[in-house]
Amino acid sequence: MNLILLGPPGAGKGTQAKLLSEGLGLWHISTGDILREELKAGSDLGCLAKTFIDKGELVPDSLVIKLIEKKILEAKGKNGFILDGFPRNLAQAKSLDSIFKIYNLSIDWVIYFEASQKTIVQRLSGRRVCKVCFANFHLNNMPPKKENICDYCGGELYQRPDDNEETIKNRLRVYLKSASLLIDYYEKQKKLFKVNADFNAEKVYQILLKTFEEKKPN
Ligand code: AMP
């Protein structure tokens, strides 16, 4: 099964991607994580991406499309994959369709995470991320067992620099600019399923599992 997770930053895509990847054996492909990994490694791509990430702007399409094609090729032939944070605009969605065509792949579900602004700000300001495996935690909603230590790999947790109020607002603005076009695009393909992402992570996860079982995409 191949999935796309759409939704504003803070809607819980990363958390659900991790749960679904562990529960269903799907490969988790997050463009944000890949870019942050490049940044950490100090690569040319990482340095270029930094200027955009710091401002909450989108990294140029040509760069992320190349990255995603490479990752999809790596994931091809496995159980399936979850795209988290890609596509972010119509140009990326159309490029993705071309990539799928070339490699004879298809998407089963596009899940749209609908979350209120209040939830988004609350989640992003309390979010902590593992420096090593990028797992997400939350100071109140999903605290790690040991303070500042990742439950999964023991790595140190940190607050993403773009999870500050100013950048959060810009990320939301950037997101909302393309969101309706992407929703229309996938609604027309009859692949879209909307989930209320204001619910807690466990409830959202159970809704998703039930949906995959009960409904088959057209
Ligand atoms: P995320 O971890 O998904 O919140 O992404 C963090 C940042 O990485 C975004 O604010 C963008 O600067 C960049 N980014 C992630 N995914 C994309 C994408 N598909 N297209 C362009 N930029 C992206």
CSV table of C-alpha atoms and ligand atoms in Angstrom, one decimal:
chain,number,residue,atom,x,y,z
A,1,MET,CA,0.0,0.0,0.0
A,2,ASN,CA,1.3,3.5,-1.0
A,3,LEU,CA,0.0,6.5,0.9
A,4,ILE,CA,0.3,10.3,0.8
A,5,LEU,CA,-0.2,12.3,4.0
A,6,LEU,CA,-1.4,15.9,3.4
A,7,GLY,CA,-2.1,18.5,6.0
A,8,PRO,CA,-0.7,21.6,7.7
A,9,PRO,CA,2.4,21.4,9.8
A,10,GLY,CA,1.5,20.2,13.2
A,11,ALA,CA,-1.5,18.2,12.1
A,12,GLY,CA,0.3,15.0,13.2
A,13,LYS,CA,1.4,13.6,9.8
A,14,GLY,CA,4.9,12.6,11.1
A,15,THR,CA,3.4,10.9,14.2
A,16,GLN,CA,0.9,8.9,12.1
A,17,ALA,CA,3.6,8.1,9.5
A,18,LYS,CA,5.7,6.6,12.2
A,19,LEU,CA,2.8,4.5,13.6
A,20,LEU,CA,1.7,3.4,10.2
A,21,SER,CA,5.2,2.5,9.1
A,22,GLU,CA,5.7,0.4,12.2
A,23,GLY,CA,2.2,-1.1,12.2
A,24,LEU,CA,2.0,-1.9,8.5
A,25,GLY,CA,5.6,-2.2,7.5
A,26,LEU,CA,5.5,0.7,5.2
A,27,TRP,CA,8.6,2.8,4.3
A,28,HIS,CA,8.3,6.4,5.7
A,29,ILE,CA,9.6,9.0,3.3
A,30,SER,CA,9.5,12.5,4.9
A,31,THR,CA,11.0,15.3,2.7
A,32,GLY,CA,11.4,17.5,5.8
A,33,ASP,CA,13.5,14.7,7.6
A,34,ILE,CA,15.6,14.1,4.4
A,35,LEU,CA,16.3,17.8,4.1
A,36,ARG,CA,17.2,18.1,7.8
A,37,GLU,CA,19.5,15.1,7.4
A,38,GLU,CA,21.3,16.8,4.5
A,39,LEU,CA,21.6,19.9,6.6
A,40,LYS,CA,23.1,18.0,9.5
A,41,ALA,CA,25.6,16.3,7.2
A,42,GLY,CA,26.6,19.8,5.8
A,43,SER,CA,26.0,18.8,2.2
A,44,ASP,CA,25.6,21.4,-0.6
A,45,LEU,CA,21.9,20.5,-0.8
A,46,GLY,CA,21.5,20.9,3.0
A,47,CYS,CA,23.2,24.3,3.0
A,48,LEU,CA,20.9,25.5,0.2
A,49,ALA,CA,17.8,24.1,1.8
A,50,LYS,CA,18.6,25.8,5.2
A,51,THR,CA,17.8,29.3,3.9
A,52,PHE,CA,14.3,28.2,2.9
A,53,ILE,CA,13.7,26.0,5.9
A,54,ASP,CA,14.7,28.7,8.4
A,55,LYS,CA,12.1,31.1,6.9
A,56,GLY,CA,9.4,28.5,6.6
A,57,GLU,CA,9.5,28.8,2.8
A,58,LEU,CA,9.4,25.8,0.4
A,59,VAL,CA,12.7,24.5,-0.9
A,60,PRO,CA,12.7,24.7,-4.8
A,61,ASP,CA,10.6,22.1,-6.5
A,62,SER,CA,13.5,20.8,-8.7
A,63,LEU,CA,15.5,19.9,-5.6
A,64,VAL,CA,12.8,18.0,-3.7
A,65,ILE,CA,11.5,16.2,-6.8
A,66,LYS,CA,14.9,14.8,-7.5
A,67,LEU,CA,15.2,13.7,-3.8
A,68,ILE,CA,11.8,12.1,-3.8
A,69,GLU,CA,12.4,10.2,-7.0
A,70,LYS,CA,15.6,8.7,-5.5
A,71,LYS,CA,13.7,7.7,-2.3
A,72,ILE,CA,10.8,6.2,-4.2
A,73,LEU,CA,13.2,4.1,-6.3
A,74,GLU,CA,14.8,2.8,-3.1
A,75,ALA,CA,11.4,1.9,-1.6
A,76,LYS,CA,10.1,0.3,-4.8
A,77,GLY,CA,9.5,-3.5,-4.5
A,78,LYS,CA,9.1,-3.3,-0.7
A,79,ASN,CA,5.8,-3.4,1.2
A,80,GLY,CA,4.8,0.1,0.2
A,81,PHE,CA,5.6,3.6,1.3
A,82,ILE,CA,4.2,6.7,3.0
A,83,LEU,CA,5.0,10.1,1.6
A,84,ASP,CA,5.0,12.7,4.4
A,85,GLY,CA,5.4,16.4,3.5
A,86,PHE,CA,5.3,15.7,-0.3
A,87,PRO,CA,3.7,16.9,-2.5
A,88,ARG,CA,3.4,20.5,-1.1
A,89,ASN,CA,2.0,22.1,-4.3
A,90,LEU,CA,0.4,21.2,-7.6
A,91,ALA,CA,3.7,21.1,-9.6
A,92,GLN,CA,5.1,18.6,-7.1
A,93,ALA,CA,1.9,16.5,-7.4
A,94,LYS,CA,2.1,16.4,-11.1
A,95,SER,CA,5.8,15.5,-11.1
A,96,LEU,CA,4.9,12.7,-8.6
A,97,ASP,CA,2.3,11.3,-11.1
A,98,SER,CA,4.9,11.3,-13.8
A,99,ILE,CA,7.4,9.5,-11.5
A,100,PHE,CA,4.7,6.9,-10.7
A,101,LYS,CA,3.9,6.4,-14.3
A,102,ILE,CA,7.6,5.8,-15.2
A,103,TYR,CA,8.0,3.2,-12.4
A,104,ASN,CA,4.6,1.7,-12.8
A,105,LEU,CA,3.4,2.6,-9.3
A,106,SER,CA,0.2,4.0,-7.9
A,107,ILE,CA,-1.2,5.7,-4.8
A,108,ASP,CA,-3.9,3.9,-2.8
A,109,TRP,CA,-4.9,6.7,-0.4
A,110,VAL,CA,-4.3,10.4,0.0
A,111,ILE,CA,-5.1,11.2,3.7
A,112,TYR,CA,-5.8,14.8,4.5
A,113,PHE,CA,-5.3,15.8,8.1
A,114,GLU,CA,-7.8,18.5,9.1
A,115,ALA,CA,-6.7,20.3,12.2
A,116,SER,CA,-7.7,23.6,13.8
A,117,GLN,CA,-5.2,26.5,14.2
A,118,LYS,CA,-5.4,26.1,18.0
A,119,THR,CA,-4.3,22.4,17.7
A,120,ILE,CA,-1.5,23.3,15.3
A,121,VAL,CA,0.0,26.0,17.4
A,122,GLN,CA,-0.3,23.9,20.6
A,123,ARG,CA,1.3,20.9,18.9
A,124,LEU,CA,4.2,22.7,17.2
A,125,SER,CA,5.2,24.8,20.2
A,126,GLY,CA,5.4,21.7,22.4
A,127,ARG,CA,7.0,19.4,19.8
A,128,ARG,CA,10.4,17.8,20.5
A,129,VAL,CA,12.2,15.8,17.8
A,130,CYS,CA,14.9,13.1,18.1
A,131,LYS,CA,18.2,14.4,16.7
A,132,VAL,CA,19.1,10.8,15.6
A,133,CYS,CA,15.9,9.0,14.3
A,134,PHE,CA,13.6,12.1,14.0
A,135,ALA,CA,10.8,10.6,16.0
A,136,ASN,CA,8.4,13.2,17.3
A,137,PHE,CA,7.3,13.7,20.9
A,138,HIS,CA,5.3,16.4,22.7
A,139,LEU,CA,6.0,17.9,26.1
A,140,ASN,CA,2.3,17.3,27.2
A,141,ASN,CA,0.5,15.1,24.7
A,142,MET,CA,3.3,12.5,24.1
A,143,PRO,CA,6.2,13.0,26.5
A,144,PRO,CA,9.2,10.7,26.3
A,145,LYS,CA,9.6,8.2,29.1
A,146,LYS,CA,12.9,9.9,30.1
A,147,GLU,CA,13.1,13.7,29.8
A,148,ASN,CA,14.8,14.8,26.6
A,149,ILE,CA,15.7,11.2,25.5
A,150,CYS,CA,14.1,9.4,22.6
A,151,ASP,CA,12.1,6.3,23.5
A,152,TYR,CA,13.1,4.5,20.3
A,153,CYS,CA,16.9,5.1,20.0
A,154,GLY,CA,18.1,6.9,23.1
A,155,GLY,CA,19.0,10.0,21.0
A,156,GLU,CA,18.8,13.5,22.4
A,157,LEU,CA,15.5,15.5,21.8
A,158,TYR,CA,15.5,19.1,20.5
A,159,GLN,CA,13.1,21.8,19.5
A,160,ARG,CA,13.2,22.4,15.7
A,161,PRO,CA,14.3,26.0,15.1
A,162,ASP,CA,11.4,26.4,12.6
A,163,ASP,CA,8.9,25.6,15.4
A,164,ASN,CA,9.0,29.2,16.6
A,165,GLU,CA,5.9,31.4,16.4
A,166,GLU,CA,7.1,33.6,13.6
A,167,THR,CA,8.1,30.7,11.3
A,168,ILE,CA,5.1,28.6,12.3
A,169,LYS,CA,2.8,31.4,11.0
A,170,ASN,CA,4.7,31.6,7.7
A,171,ARG,CA,4.7,27.8,7.2
A,172,LEU,CA,0.9,27.9,7.7
A,173,ARG,CA,0.6,30.7,5.2
A,174,VAL,CA,2.7,28.8,2.6
A,175,TYR,CA,0.8,25.7,3.3
A,176,LEU,CA,-2.7,27.2,2.9
A,177,LYS,CA,-1.7,28.8,-0.4
A,178,SER,CA,-1.5,25.4,-2.1
A,179,ALA,CA,-3.7,23.2,0.1
A,180,SER,CA,-7.1,23.6,-1.7
A,181,LEU,CA,-5.5,23.0,-5.1
A,182,LEU,CA,-4.0,19.7,-3.8
A,183,ILE,CA,-7.2,18.7,-2.2
A,184,ASP,CA,-9.1,19.2,-5.4
A,185,TYR,CA,-6.5,17.4,-7.4
A,186,TYR,CA,-6.7,14.3,-5.3
A,187,GLU,CA,-10.5,14.5,-4.8
A,188,LYS,CA,-10.8,14.3,-8.6
A,189,GLN,CA,-8.7,11.2,-8.6
A,190,LYS,CA,-11.1,9.8,-5.9
A,191,LYS,CA,-8.1,9.0,-3.6
A,192,LEU,CA,-8.8,11.5,-0.9
A,193,PHE,CA,-9.8,10.6,2.6
A,194,LYS,CA,-10.2,13.4,5.3
A,195,VAL,CA,-9.5,12.7,8.9
A,196,ASN,CA,-10.2,14.9,11.9
A,197,ALA,CA,-6.6,15.5,13.2
A,198,ASP,CA,-7.8,17.3,16.3
A,199,PHE,CA,-8.3,13.8,17.9
A,200,ASN,CA,-5.4,12.3,19.8
A,201,ALA,CA,-2.8,10.3,17.9
A,202,GLU,CA,-4.1,6.9,19.0
A,203,LYS,CA,-7.7,7.7,17.9
A,204,VAL,CA,-6.5,9.1,14.5
A,205,TYR,CA,-4.4,5.9,14.0
A,206,GLN,CA,-7.4,3.7,14.8
A,207,ILE,CA,-9.6,5.7,12.3
A,208,LEU,CA,-7.0,5.2,9.6
A,209,LEU,CA,-6.7,1.5,10.1
A,210,LYS,CA,-10.4,1.1,10.1
A,211,THR,CA,-10.7,3.1,6.9
A,212,PHE,CA,-8.0,1.0,5.1
A,213,GLU,CA,-9.9,-2.2,6.1
A,214,GLU,CA,-13.5,-1.0,5.3
A,215,LYS,CA,-13.1,1.1,2.2
A,216,LYS,CA,-11.3,0.3,-0.9
A,217,PRO,CA,-10.2,3.2,-3.1
A,218,ASN,CA,-11.9,3.4,-6.5
B,1,AMP,P1,8.3,19.5,7.5
B,1,AMP,O1,9.3,18.7,8.3
B,1,AMP,O2,7.5,18.7,6.6
B,1,AMP,O3,7.5,20.5,8.3
B,1,AMP,O4,9.2,20.5,6.5
B,1,AMP,C1,10.1,21.4,7.1
B,1,AMP,C2,10.6,22.3,6.0
B,1,AMP,O5,11.3,21.6,4.9
B,1,AMP,C3,9.5,23.1,5.2
B,1,AMP,O6,9.1,24.2,5.9
B,1,AMP,C4,10.2,23.4,3.9
B,1,AMP,O7,11.1,24.4,4.0
B,1,AMP,C5,11.0,22.1,3.6
B,1,AMP,N1,10.2,21.1,2.9
B,1,AMP,C6,9.7,19.9,3.3
B,1,AMP,N2,9.0,19.2,2.4
B,1,AMP,C7,9.1,20.1,1.3
B,1,AMP,C8,8.5,20.0,0.0
B,1,AMP,N3,7.8,18.9,-0.4
B,1,AMP,N4,8.8,21.0,-0.9
B,1,AMP,C9,9.5,22.0,-0.5
B,1,AMP,N5,10.0,22.2,0.7
B,1,AMP,C10,9.8,21.2,1.6
